[in-house]
PDB file of C-alpha atoms and ligand atoms in Angstrom:
ATOM      1  CA  UNK A   1      42.384 102.660  59.521  1.00 89.00           C
ATOM      2  CA  UNK A   2      42.499 100.732  63.014  1.00 97.00           C
ATOM      3  CA  UNK A   3      40.505 102.069  66.059  1.00 98.00           C
ATOM      4  CA  UNK A   4      42.780 103.864  67.720  1.00 98.00           C
ATOM      5  CA  UNK A   5      45.312 104.910  65.005  1.00 98.00           C
ATOM      6  CA  UNK A   6      47.200 108.265  66.156  1.00 98.00           C
ATOM      7  CA  UNK A   7      46.369 107.641  70.081  1.00 98.00           C
ATOM      8  CA  UNK A   8      48.915 107.736  72.517  1.00 98.00           C
ATOM      9  CA  UNK A   9      47.469 105.324  75.330  1.00 99.00           C
ATOM     10  CA  UNK A  10      49.175 105.691  79.244  1.00 99.00           C
ATOM     11  CA  UNK A  11      47.893 102.509  81.279  1.00 99.00           C
ATOM     12  CA  UNK A  12      48.851 102.108  84.837  1.00 99.00           C
ATOM     13  CA  UNK A  13      48.819  98.209  85.747  1.00 98.00           C
ATOM     14  CA  UNK A  14      50.229  97.423  82.558  1.00 98.00           C
ATOM     15  CA  UNK A  15      52.556  95.225  83.562  1.00 98.00           C
ATOM     16  CA  UNK A  16      50.359  92.255  84.509  1.00 98.00           C
ATOM     17  CA  UNK A  17      46.853  91.008  84.069  1.00 98.00           C
ATOM     18  CA  UNK A  18      43.614  93.168  82.448  1.00 98.00           C
ATOM     19  CA  UNK A  19      46.231  96.517  82.222  1.00 98.00           C
ATOM     20  CA  UNK A  20      47.960  94.159  80.697  1.00 98.00           C
ATOM     21  CA  UNK A  21      45.654  92.731  77.957  1.00 98.00           C
ATOM     22  CA  UNK A  22      44.579  96.366  77.323  1.00 99.00           C
ATOM     23  CA  UNK A  23      47.574  97.554  76.796  1.00 98.00           C
ATOM     24  CA  UNK A  24      48.452  95.017  73.938  1.00 98.00           C
ATOM     25  CA  UNK A  25      45.018  95.087  71.990  1.00 98.00           C
ATOM     26  CA  UNK A  26      45.252  99.151  71.641  1.00 98.00           C
ATOM     27  CA  UNK A  27      48.410  98.348  69.995  1.00 98.00           C
ATOM     28  CA  UNK A  28      46.559  96.020  68.263  1.00 97.00           C
ATOM     29  CA  UNK A  29      44.567  98.786  66.852  1.00 98.00           C
ATOM     30  CA  UNK A  30      47.269 101.327  66.271  1.00 98.00           C
ATOM     31  CA  UNK A  31      47.913 102.995  69.560  1.00 98.00           C
ATOM     32  CA  UNK A  32      51.772 104.021  70.928  1.00 98.00           C
ATOM     33  CA  UNK A  33      51.327 102.386  73.841  1.00 98.00           C
ATOM     34  CA  UNK A  34      53.275 104.032  77.593  1.00 98.00           C
ATOM     35  CA  UNK A  35      53.147 101.148  80.067  1.00 98.00           C
ATOM     36  CA  UNK A  36      53.087 101.959  83.892  1.00 98.00           C
ATOM     37  CA  UNK A  37      53.427  99.986  86.713  1.00 98.00           C
ATOM     38  CA  UNK A  38      55.295  99.607  90.081  1.00 98.00           C
ATOM     39  CA  UNK A  39      55.759  95.747  88.333  1.00 97.00           C
ATOM     40  CA  UNK A  40      58.802  97.642  86.415  1.00 97.00           C
ATOM     41  CA  UNK A  41      59.556  94.510  84.821  1.00 98.00           C
ATOM     42  CA  UNK A  42      55.995  93.389  83.824  1.00 98.00           C
ATOM     43  CA  UNK A  43      55.578  97.077  82.674  1.00 98.00           C
ATOM     44  CA  UNK A  44      58.795  96.391  80.608  1.00 98.00           C
ATOM     45  CA  UNK A  45      57.297  93.008  79.615  1.00 98.00           C
ATOM     46  CA  UNK A  46      54.291  94.603  78.129  1.00 98.00           C
ATOM     47  CA  UNK A  47      56.420  97.523  76.064  1.00 98.00           C
ATOM     48  CA  UNK A  48      58.554  94.709  74.420  1.00 98.00           C
ATOM     49  CA  UNK A  49      55.215  92.672  73.242  1.00 98.00           C
ATOM     50  CA  UNK A  50      53.987  96.020  72.659  1.00 97.00           C
ATOM     51  CA  UNK A  51      56.662  96.474  69.785  1.00 90.00           C
ATOM     52  CA  UNK A  52      59.840  99.249  70.648  1.00 77.00           C
ATOM     53  CA  UNK A  53      58.686 101.629  67.717  1.00 90.00           C
ATOM     54  CA  UNK A  54      55.362 101.450  69.786  1.00 95.00           C
ATOM     55  CA  UNK A  55      55.335 100.773  73.558  1.00 97.00           C
ATOM     56  CA  UNK A  56      57.718 102.258  75.980  1.00 98.00           C
ATOM     57  CA  UNK A  57      57.499 101.901  79.991  1.00 98.00           C
ATOM     58  CA  UNK A  58      57.722 103.978  83.180  1.00 98.00           C
ATOM     59  CA  UNK A  59      57.916 102.592  87.032  1.00 98.00           C
ATOM     60  CA  UNK A  60      54.882 104.584  88.861  1.00 98.00           C
ATOM     61  CA  UNK A  61      53.548 104.306  91.844  1.00 98.00           C
ATOM     62  CA  UNK A  62      50.227 105.614  91.358  1.00 99.00           C
ATOM     63  CA  UNK A  63      49.590 106.743  95.138  1.00 98.00           C
ATOM     64  CA  UNK A  64      52.843 109.229  94.893  1.00 98.00           C
ATOM     65  CA  UNK A  65      51.254 111.742  93.167  1.00 98.00           C
ATOM     66  CA  UNK A  66      54.588 114.127  93.263  1.00 98.00           C
ATOM     67  CA  UNK A  67      55.783 110.842  90.836  1.00 98.00           C
ATOM     68  CA  UNK A  68      52.878 111.277  88.743  1.00 99.00           C
ATOM     69  CA  UNK A  69      53.380 114.626  88.107  1.00 98.00           C
ATOM     70  CA  UNK A  70      56.788 113.713  87.348  1.00 98.00           C
ATOM     71  CA  UNK A  71      55.924 110.897  84.764  1.00 98.00           C
ATOM     72  CA  UNK A  72      53.271 113.663  83.071  1.00 98.00           C
ATOM     73  CA  UNK A  73      56.510 116.291  82.514  1.00 98.00           C
ATOM     74  CA  UNK A  74      58.714 113.469  81.445  1.00 98.00           C
ATOM     75  CA  UNK A  75      55.570 112.370  78.459  1.00 98.00           C
ATOM     76  CA  UNK A  76      55.029 115.861  77.560  1.00 98.00           C
ATOM     77  CA  UNK A  77      58.150 116.543  77.066  1.00 98.00           C
ATOM     78  CA  UNK A  78      59.561 113.275  75.121  1.00 98.00           C
ATOM     79  CA  UNK A  79      56.726 111.185  73.992  1.00 98.00           C
ATOM     80  CA  UNK A  80      53.516 113.254  73.310  1.00 98.00           C
ATOM     81  CA  UNK A  81      50.176 113.859  73.825  1.00 98.00           C
ATOM     82  CA  UNK A  82      48.605 111.161  75.862  1.00 99.00           C
ATOM     83  CA  UNK A  83      44.879 110.993  74.110  1.00 99.00           C
ATOM     84  CA  UNK A  84      44.006 108.411  76.118  1.00 99.00           C
ATOM     85  CA  UNK A  85      44.384 107.427  79.718  1.00 99.00           C
ATOM     86  CA  UNK A  86      42.912 104.193  81.451  1.00 99.00           C
ATOM     87  CA  UNK A  87      43.462 103.779  85.300  1.00 99.00           C
ATOM     88  CA  UNK A  88      43.765  99.933  85.729  1.00 98.00           C
ATOM     89  CA  UNK A  89      46.213 100.035  88.530  1.00 98.00           C
ATOM     90  CA  UNK A  90      45.041  98.097  92.023  1.00 98.00           C
ATOM     91  CA  UNK A  91      45.428  96.023  94.816  1.00 98.00           C
ATOM     92  CA  UNK A  92      42.369  93.962  96.811  1.00 95.00           C
ATOM     93  CA  UNK A  93      43.651  92.573 100.456  1.00 93.00           C
ATOM     94  CA  UNK A  94      40.613  90.886 101.955  1.00 89.00           C
ATOM     95  CA  UNK A  95      40.167  91.248 106.003  1.00 92.00           C
ATOM     96  CA  UNK A  96      37.242  91.383 108.102  1.00 92.00           C
ATOM     97  CA  UNK A  97      36.123  95.153 109.339  1.00 94.00           C
ATOM     98  CA  UNK A  98      35.396  92.779 112.543  1.00 93.00           C
ATOM     99  CA  UNK A  99      38.358  91.651 112.557  1.00 94.00           C
ATOM    100  CA  UNK A 100      41.798  93.330 114.029  1.00 96.00           C
ATOM    101  CA  UNK A 101      41.108  97.555 113.578  1.00 97.00           C
ATOM    102  CA  UNK A 102      44.525  98.181 112.793  1.00 98.00           C
ATOM    103  CA  UNK A 103      45.081  95.266 109.964  1.00 97.00           C
ATOM    104  CA  UNK A 104      41.952  96.301 108.716  1.00 97.00           C
ATOM    105  CA  UNK A 105      42.745  99.873 108.751  1.00 97.00           C
ATOM    106  CA  UNK A 106      46.180  99.446 107.151  1.00 98.00           C
ATOM    107  CA  UNK A 107      43.959  97.783 104.264  1.00 97.00           C
ATOM    108  CA  UNK A 108      41.689 100.891 104.207  1.00 98.00           C
ATOM    109  CA  UNK A 109      44.923 103.289 103.681  1.00 98.00           C
ATOM    110  CA  UNK A 110      46.391 100.856 101.384  1.00 98.00           C
ATOM    111  CA  UNK A 111      43.686 100.330  98.933  1.00 98.00           C
ATOM    112  CA  UNK A 112      42.310 103.775  98.994  1.00 98.00           C
ATOM    113  CA  UNK A 113      45.653 105.396  98.171  1.00 98.00           C
ATOM    114  CA  UNK A 114      46.257 102.956  94.647  1.00 98.00           C
ATOM    115  CA  UNK A 115      42.616 102.439  93.650  1.00 98.00           C
ATOM    116  CA  UNK A 116      41.003 105.768  94.378  1.00 98.00           C
ATOM    117  CA  UNK A 117      43.569 108.228  95.112  1.00 98.00           C
ATOM    118  CA  UNK A 118      45.318 106.571  92.666  1.00 99.00           C
ATOM    119  CA  UNK A 119      42.793 106.929  89.953  1.00 99.00           C
ATOM    120  CA  UNK A 120      42.861 110.680  90.750  1.00 98.00           C
ATOM    121  CA  UNK A 121      46.488 111.035  91.224  1.00 99.00           C
ATOM    122  CA  UNK A 122      47.108 110.137  87.523  1.00 99.00           C
ATOM    123  CA  UNK A 123      44.157 112.199  85.833  1.00 99.00           C
ATOM    124  CA  UNK A 124      44.964 115.085  87.199  1.00 98.00           C
ATOM    125  CA  UNK A 125      48.448 114.937  86.447  1.00 99.00           C
ATOM    126  CA  UNK A 126      47.550 113.735  82.869  1.00 99.00           C
ATOM    127  CA  UNK A 127      44.469 116.221  82.570  1.00 98.00           C
ATOM    128  CA  UNK A 128      46.646 119.023  80.234  1.00 98.00           C
ATOM    129  CA  UNK A 129      47.079 116.442  76.857  1.00 99.00           C
ATOM    130  CA  UNK A 130      43.560 115.005  78.090  1.00 99.00           C
ATOM    131  CA  UNK A 131      41.531 117.911  77.620  1.00 98.00           C
ATOM    132  CA  UNK A 132      44.200 119.413  74.379  1.00 98.00           C
ATOM    133  CA  UNK A 133      43.454 116.345  72.570  1.00 98.00           C
ATOM    134  CA  UNK A 134      39.890 115.644  73.730  1.00 98.00           C
ATOM    135  CA  UNK A 135      40.886 112.438  75.114  1.00 98.00           C
ATOM    136  CA  UNK A 136      39.277 109.626  76.743  1.00 98.00           C
ATOM    137  CA  UNK A 137      39.615 108.170  79.901  1.00 99.00           C
ATOM    138  CA  UNK A 138      38.838 104.630  80.651  1.00 99.00           C
ATOM    139  CA  UNK A 139      38.607 103.642  84.918  1.00 99.00           C
ATOM    140  CA  UNK A 140      38.754 100.359  85.884  1.00 99.00           C
ATOM    141  CA  UNK A 141      35.749  99.593  88.587  1.00 98.00           C
ATOM    142  CA  UNK A 142      34.385  96.259  89.319  1.00 97.00           C
ATOM    143  CA  UNK A 143      31.061  94.822  90.126  1.00 96.00           C
ATOM    144  CA  UNK A 144      31.532  95.699  93.642  1.00 95.00           C
ATOM    145  CA  UNK A 145      31.136  99.329  92.441  1.00 96.00           C
ATOM    146  CA  UNK A 146      27.472  98.187  92.901  1.00 95.00           C
ATOM    147  CA  UNK A 147      27.248  95.166  95.202  1.00 86.00           C
ATOM    148  CA  UNK A 148      29.233  93.856  98.212  1.00 76.00           C
ATOM    149  CA  UNK A 149      29.961  90.342  96.814  1.00 77.00           C
ATOM    150  CA  UNK A 150      29.613  87.596  99.144  1.00 70.00           C
ATOM    151  CA  UNK A 151      33.034  86.559 100.064  1.00 69.00           C
ATOM    152  CA  UNK A 152      34.022  87.708 103.142  1.00 72.00           C
ATOM    153  CA  UNK A 153      36.195  91.012 104.402  1.00 83.00           C
ATOM    154  CA  UNK A 154      36.711  92.550 101.642  1.00 91.00           C
ATOM    155  CA  UNK A 155      34.585  96.219 103.146  1.00 94.00           C
ATOM    156  CA  UNK A 156      37.531  98.754 101.593  1.00 96.00           C
ATOM    157  CA  UNK A 157      37.898  97.253  98.445  1.00 96.00           C
ATOM    158  CA  UNK A 158      34.081  97.536  97.603  1.00 95.00           C
ATOM    159  CA  UNK A 159      34.152 100.905  99.026  1.00 96.00           C
ATOM    160  CA  UNK A 160      37.435 101.876  96.314  1.00 98.00           C
ATOM    161  CA  UNK A 161      35.437 100.805  93.357  1.00 98.00           C
ATOM    162  CA  UNK A 162      31.863 102.679  94.821  1.00 98.00           C
ATOM    163  CA  UNK A 163      34.587 105.899  94.712  1.00 98.00           C
ATOM    164  CA  UNK A 164      35.657 105.089  91.518  1.00 98.00           C
ATOM    165  CA  UNK A 165      32.175 104.506  89.695  1.00 98.00           C
ATOM    166  CA  UNK A 166      30.905 108.209  91.617  1.00 98.00           C
ATOM    167  CA  UNK A 167      34.620 109.783  89.864  1.00 99.00           C
ATOM    168  CA  UNK A 168      34.050 108.650  86.528  1.00 99.00           C
ATOM    169  CA  UNK A 169      30.661 110.087  86.718  1.00 98.00           C
ATOM    170  CA  UNK A 170      31.565 113.530  88.189  1.00 98.00           C
ATOM    171  CA  UNK A 171      34.400 113.810  85.858  1.00 98.00           C
ATOM    172  CA  UNK A 172      32.116 112.861  83.053  1.00 98.00           C
ATOM    173  CA  UNK A 173      29.751 115.531  83.699  1.00 98.00           C
ATOM    174  CA  UNK A 174      32.737 118.138  84.118  1.00 98.00           C
ATOM    175  CA  UNK A 175      34.859 117.559  81.611  1.00 98.00           C
ATOM    176  CA  UNK A 176      32.375 116.811  78.695  1.00 98.00           C
ATOM    177  CA  UNK A 177      32.426 120.765  78.260  1.00 98.00           C
ATOM    178  CA  UNK A 178      35.947 119.538  77.394  1.00 98.00           C
ATOM    179  CA  UNK A 179      35.359 117.094  74.837  1.00 98.00           C
ATOM    180  CA  UNK A 180      36.870 114.734  77.035  1.00 98.00           C
ATOM    181  CA  UNK A 181      35.239 111.701  78.004  1.00 99.00           C
ATOM    182  CA  UNK A 182      34.991 109.538  81.052  1.00 99.00           C
ATOM    183  CA  UNK A 183      33.788 106.004  81.107  1.00 99.00           C
ATOM    184  CA  UNK A 184      34.296 102.717  83.216  1.00 99.00           C
ATOM    185  CA  UNK A 185      34.362  99.180  82.803  1.00 98.00           C
ATOM    186  CA  UNK A 186      33.165  96.796  86.083  1.00 98.00           C
ATOM    187  CA  UNK A 187      35.200  93.693  85.644  1.00 98.00           C
ATOM    188  CA  UNK A 188      33.420  90.347  86.881  1.00 97.00           C
ATOM    189  CA  UNK A 189      35.992  87.852  88.674  1.00 96.00           C
ATOM    190  CA  UNK A 190      38.818  87.299  86.251  1.00 98.00           C
ATOM    191  CA  UNK A 191      41.367  84.782  86.555  1.00 97.00           C
ATOM    192  CA  UNK A 192      44.274  87.115  86.822  1.00 97.00           C
ATOM    193  CA  UNK A 193      47.661  87.547  89.267  1.00 96.00           C
ATOM    194  CA  UNK A 194      45.027  89.480  91.242  1.00 94.00           C
ATOM    195  CA  UNK A 195      43.284  86.538  92.515  1.00 93.00           C
ATOM    196  CA  UNK A 196      45.791  83.468  91.724  1.00 94.00           C
ATOM    197  CA  UNK A 197      45.760  82.744  95.190  1.00 92.00           C
ATOM    198  CA  UNK A 198      42.318  83.093  95.765  1.00 89.00           C
ATOM    199  CA  UNK A 199      42.010  80.767  92.811  1.00 93.00           C
ATOM    200  CA  UNK A 200      44.689  78.263  94.625  1.00 95.00           C
ATOM    201  CA  UNK A 201      43.841  78.314  98.112  1.00 93.00           C
ATOM    202  CA  UNK A 202      39.979  78.814  97.926  1.00 90.00           C
ATOM    203  CA  UNK A 203      38.260  77.082  95.129  1.00 93.00           C
ATOM    204  CA  UNK A 204      35.028  77.504  96.982  1.00 91.00           C
ATOM    205  CA  UNK A 205      34.995  81.314  97.003  1.00 87.00           C
ATOM    206  CA  UNK A 206      35.632  81.391  93.401  1.00 91.00           C
ATOM    207  CA  UNK A 207      32.748  78.619  92.871  1.00 93.00           C
ATOM    208  CA  UNK A 208      30.386  80.905  94.345  1.00 89.00           C
ATOM    209  CA  UNK A 209      31.588  83.673  91.931  1.00 90.00           C
ATOM    210  CA  UNK A 210      31.422  81.223  89.006  1.00 94.00           C
ATOM    211  CA  UNK A 211      28.058  80.106  90.233  1.00 94.00           C
ATOM    212  CA  UNK A 212      26.273  83.484  90.601  1.00 93.00           C
ATOM    213  CA  UNK A 213      27.324  83.937  86.948  1.00 96.00           C
ATOM    214  CA  UNK A 214      25.090  83.570  83.919  1.00 97.00           C
ATOM    215  CA  UNK A 215      27.469  82.850  81.528  1.00 98.00           C
ATOM    216  CA  UNK A 216      29.415  79.802  83.810  1.00 96.00           C
ATOM    217  CA  UNK A 217      32.542  80.556  83.607  1.00 97.00           C
ATOM    218  CA  UNK A 218      35.120  83.122  85.188  1.00 97.00           C
ATOM    219  CA  UNK A 219      36.757  85.849  82.499  1.00 98.00           C
ATOM    220  CA  UNK A 220      39.588  86.514  80.791  1.00 98.00           C
ATOM    221  CA  UNK A 221      41.512  89.354  80.750  1.00 98.00           C
ATOM    222  CA  UNK A 222      41.291  89.389  77.022  1.00 98.00           C
ATOM    223  CA  UNK A 223      37.516  89.910  77.723  1.00 98.00           C
ATOM    224  CA  UNK A 224      38.161  93.209  78.916  1.00 99.00           C
ATOM    225  CA  UNK A 225      39.623  94.968  75.858  1.00 98.00           C
ATOM    226  CA  UNK A 226      36.946  94.488  74.104  1.00 98.00           C
ATOM    227  CA  UNK A 227      34.920  97.173  76.003  1.00 98.00           C
ATOM    228  CA  UNK A 228      38.107  99.274  76.802  1.00 99.00           C
ATOM    229  CA  UNK A 229      38.216  99.717  73.067  1.00 98.00           C
ATOM    230  CA  UNK A 230      35.208 100.561  72.592  1.00 99.00           C
ATOM    231  CA  UNK A 231      35.318 103.270  75.171  1.00 99.00           C
ATOM    232  CA  UNK A 232      38.903 105.139  74.302  1.00 99.00           C
ATOM    233  CA  UNK A 233      37.730 104.487  70.507  1.00 98.00           C
ATOM    234  CA  UNK A 234      35.262 106.767  68.437  1.00 98.00           C
ATOM    235  CA  UNK A 235      32.915 104.341  68.778  1.00 98.00           C
ATOM    236  CA  UNK A 236      31.875 105.253  71.870  1.00 98.00           C
ATOM    237  CA  UNK A 237      31.661 108.994  71.096  1.00 98.00           C
ATOM    238  CA  UNK A 238      28.342 109.965  73.065  1.00 98.00           C
ATOM    239  CA  UNK A 239      29.286 107.809  75.694  1.00 98.00           C
ATOM    240  CA  UNK A 240      30.740 109.799  78.930  1.00 98.00           C
ATOM    241  CA  UNK A 241      29.929 109.103  82.597  1.00 98.00           C
ATOM    242  CA  UNK A 242      28.816 105.429  82.211  1.00 98.00           C
ATOM    243  CA  UNK A 243      29.794 102.510  82.907  1.00 98.00           C
ATOM    244  CA  UNK A 244      30.133  99.021  80.663  1.00 98.00           C
ATOM    245  CA  UNK A 245      29.836  95.687  83.040  1.00 98.00           C
ATOM    246  CA  UNK A 246      31.753  93.007  82.032  1.00 98.00           C
ATOM    247  CA  UNK A 247      30.860  89.896  84.242  1.00 97.00           C
ATOM    248  CA  UNK A 248      29.039  87.355  82.555  1.00 98.00           C
ATOM    249  CA  UNK A 249      25.698  88.743  83.803  1.00 97.00           C
ATOM    250  CA  UNK A 250      26.470  88.751  87.493  1.00 95.00           C
ATOM    251  CA  UNK A 251      24.365  91.483  88.251  1.00 92.00           C
ATOM    252  CA  UNK A 252      21.659  89.974  86.631  1.00 93.00           C
ATOM    253  CA  UNK A 253      20.641  87.385  88.654  1.00 90.00           C
TER     254      UNK A 253
HETATM  255  P1  NAP B 301      46.653  92.351  88.840  1.00 95.26           P
HETATM  256  O1  NAP B 301      47.180  91.204  87.758  1.00 95.26           O
HETATM  257  O2  NAP B 301      47.366  91.892  89.826  1.00 95.26           O
HETATM  258  O3  NAP B 301      47.958  93.486  87.331  1.00 95.26           O
HETATM  259  C1  NAP B 301      47.646  94.885  88.741  1.00 95.26           C
HETATM  260  C2  NAP B 301      49.185  95.923  88.665  1.00 95.26           C
HETATM  261  O4  NAP B 301      49.432  96.876  88.887  1.00 95.26           O
HETATM  262  C3  NAP B 301      50.237  94.683  89.077  1.00 95.26           C
HETATM  263  O5  NAP B 301      50.778  94.911  87.667  1.00 95.26           O
HETATM  264  C4  NAP B 301      50.066  95.619  90.518  1.00 95.26           C
HETATM  265  O6  NAP B 301      52.036  95.651  90.556  1.00 95.26           O
HETATM  266  C5  NAP B 301      49.987  96.974  89.452  1.00 95.26           C
HETATM  267  N1  NAP B 301      49.960  97.819  91.019  1.00 95.26           N
HETATM  268  C6  NAP B 301      49.401  97.573  92.666  1.00 95.26           C
HETATM  269  N2  NAP B 301      49.673  98.205  93.121  1.00 95.26           N
HETATM  270  C7  NAP B 301      50.188  99.627  92.235  1.00 95.26           C
HETATM  271  C8  NAP B 301      50.405 101.220  92.270  1.00 95.26           C
HETATM  272  N3  NAP B 301      50.201 101.653  93.706  1.00 95.26           N
HETATM  273  N4  NAP B 301      50.762 102.179  91.528  1.00 95.26           N
HETATM  274  C9  NAP B 301      51.251 100.990  90.012  1.00 95.26           C
HETATM  275  N5  NAP B 301      50.581 100.049  89.651  1.00 95.26           N
HETATM  276  C10 NAP B 301      50.273  99.291  90.516  1.00 95.26           C
HETATM  277  O7  NAP B 301      45.523  92.525  88.622  1.00 95.26           O
HETATM  278  P2  NAP B 301      44.254  92.819  87.479  1.00 95.26           P
HETATM  279  O8  NAP B 301      43.026  91.408  88.037  1.00 95.26           O
HETATM  280  O9  NAP B 301      44.646  92.822  86.309  1.00 95.26           O
HETATM  281  O10 NAP B 301      43.510  94.051  88.348  1.00 95.26           O
HETATM  282  C11 NAP B 301      43.593  95.288  87.202  1.00 95.26           C
HETATM  283  C12 NAP B 301      42.301  96.066  87.669  1.00 95.26           C
HETATM  284  O11 NAP B 301      41.394  95.301  87.173  1.00 95.26           O
HETATM  285  C13 NAP B 301      42.417  96.502  89.148  1.00 95.26           C
HETATM  286  O12 NAP B 301      41.942  97.660  89.368  1.00 95.26           O
HETATM  287  C14 NAP B 301      41.211  95.734  89.817  1.00 95.26           C
HETATM  288  O13 NAP B 301      41.022  95.950  91.189  1.00 95.26           O
HETATM  289  C15 NAP B 301      40.538  95.451  88.735  1.00 95.26           C
HETATM  290  N6  NAP B 301      39.510  94.560  88.662  1.00 95.26           N
HETATM  291  C16 NAP B 301      39.854  93.058  88.844  1.00 95.26           C
HETATM  292  C17 NAP B 301      38.522  91.949  89.131  1.00 95.26           C
HETATM  293  C18 NAP B 301      39.392  90.700  88.909  1.00 95.26           C
HETATM  294  O14 NAP B 301      38.870  89.782  89.384  1.00 95.26           O
HETATM  295  N7  NAP B 301      40.775  90.297  88.248  1.00 95.26           N
HETATM  296  C19 NAP B 301      38.069  92.321  89.153  1.00 95.26           C
HETATM  297  C20 NAP B 301      37.381  93.306  88.731  1.00 95.26           C
HETATM  298  C21 NAP B 301      37.692  94.500  89.081  1.00 95.26           C
HETATM  299  P3  NAP B 301      52.263  94.421  91.614  1.00 95.26           P
HETATM  300  O15 NAP B 301      52.411  93.323  90.726  1.00 95.26           O
HETATM  301  O16 NAP B 301      53.625  94.861  91.560  1.00 95.26           O
HETATM  302  O17 NAP B 301      51.075  94.280  92.714  1.00 95.26           O
END
């Protein structure tokens, strides 16, 4: 029997990077997959790679609360009860707080809307089936759920990821009585399209991360799949309100 047999997993931001790897990894372990993303083509590609019998995709902007509610109603009617939710969609912008106030404020609003309010929106929309199935929620935090890394201009992102960890702990406490487990993963620097620009144009910043990482390399999206499987499956039956760091040891030094 595979780890996620019988589960229906919805993954946000599943058209790219970490979300796509998690979707494919969950499918390998028997789950049916709903891949949602702003990036419609990417999500469709993920669903195609999962296989048409077990994967489907929908466009979704997690910042749009009513769109989340509409999708939840559609999924309940046409597909089934979501038993695993991975809140993975996220964005990053790096402009200094002490720079242009309008630019920083726009970054702040956009980042909070997706990285933090988006997590709440999707969780709220899919809470009824998650309670019914005694489901599992996996939120994607960051090393920036704990620390402000030594790259400039990510105060909004750091704040949003601290919020993701706070929400994870709060919901872990609140939803335990319903049998719903809520955990997070804290990736280090993972080479994905999110940071393609930094890797190409600012290799010195990337080197700062790598030099600070005991395992001595950048992560891959596949490095996050194992922790996600652990938190989504019965392997973690007595784990809630926790964060599993997958950061190559970044926070140990
Ligand atoms: P990615 O490759 O850019 O994938 C993120 C996906 O989310 C993209 O397809 C993106 O679509 C989508 N998305 C953006 N805004 C959305 C919205 N409002 N609604 C729905 N989907 C949206 O990034 P990734 O590196 O896999 O990151 C996934 C998560 O891991 C994020 O929460 C990120 O903060 C977190 N994380 C990443 C790293 C890292 O080093 N990569 C480290 C720690 C944490 P578009 O392409 O159209 O924008």
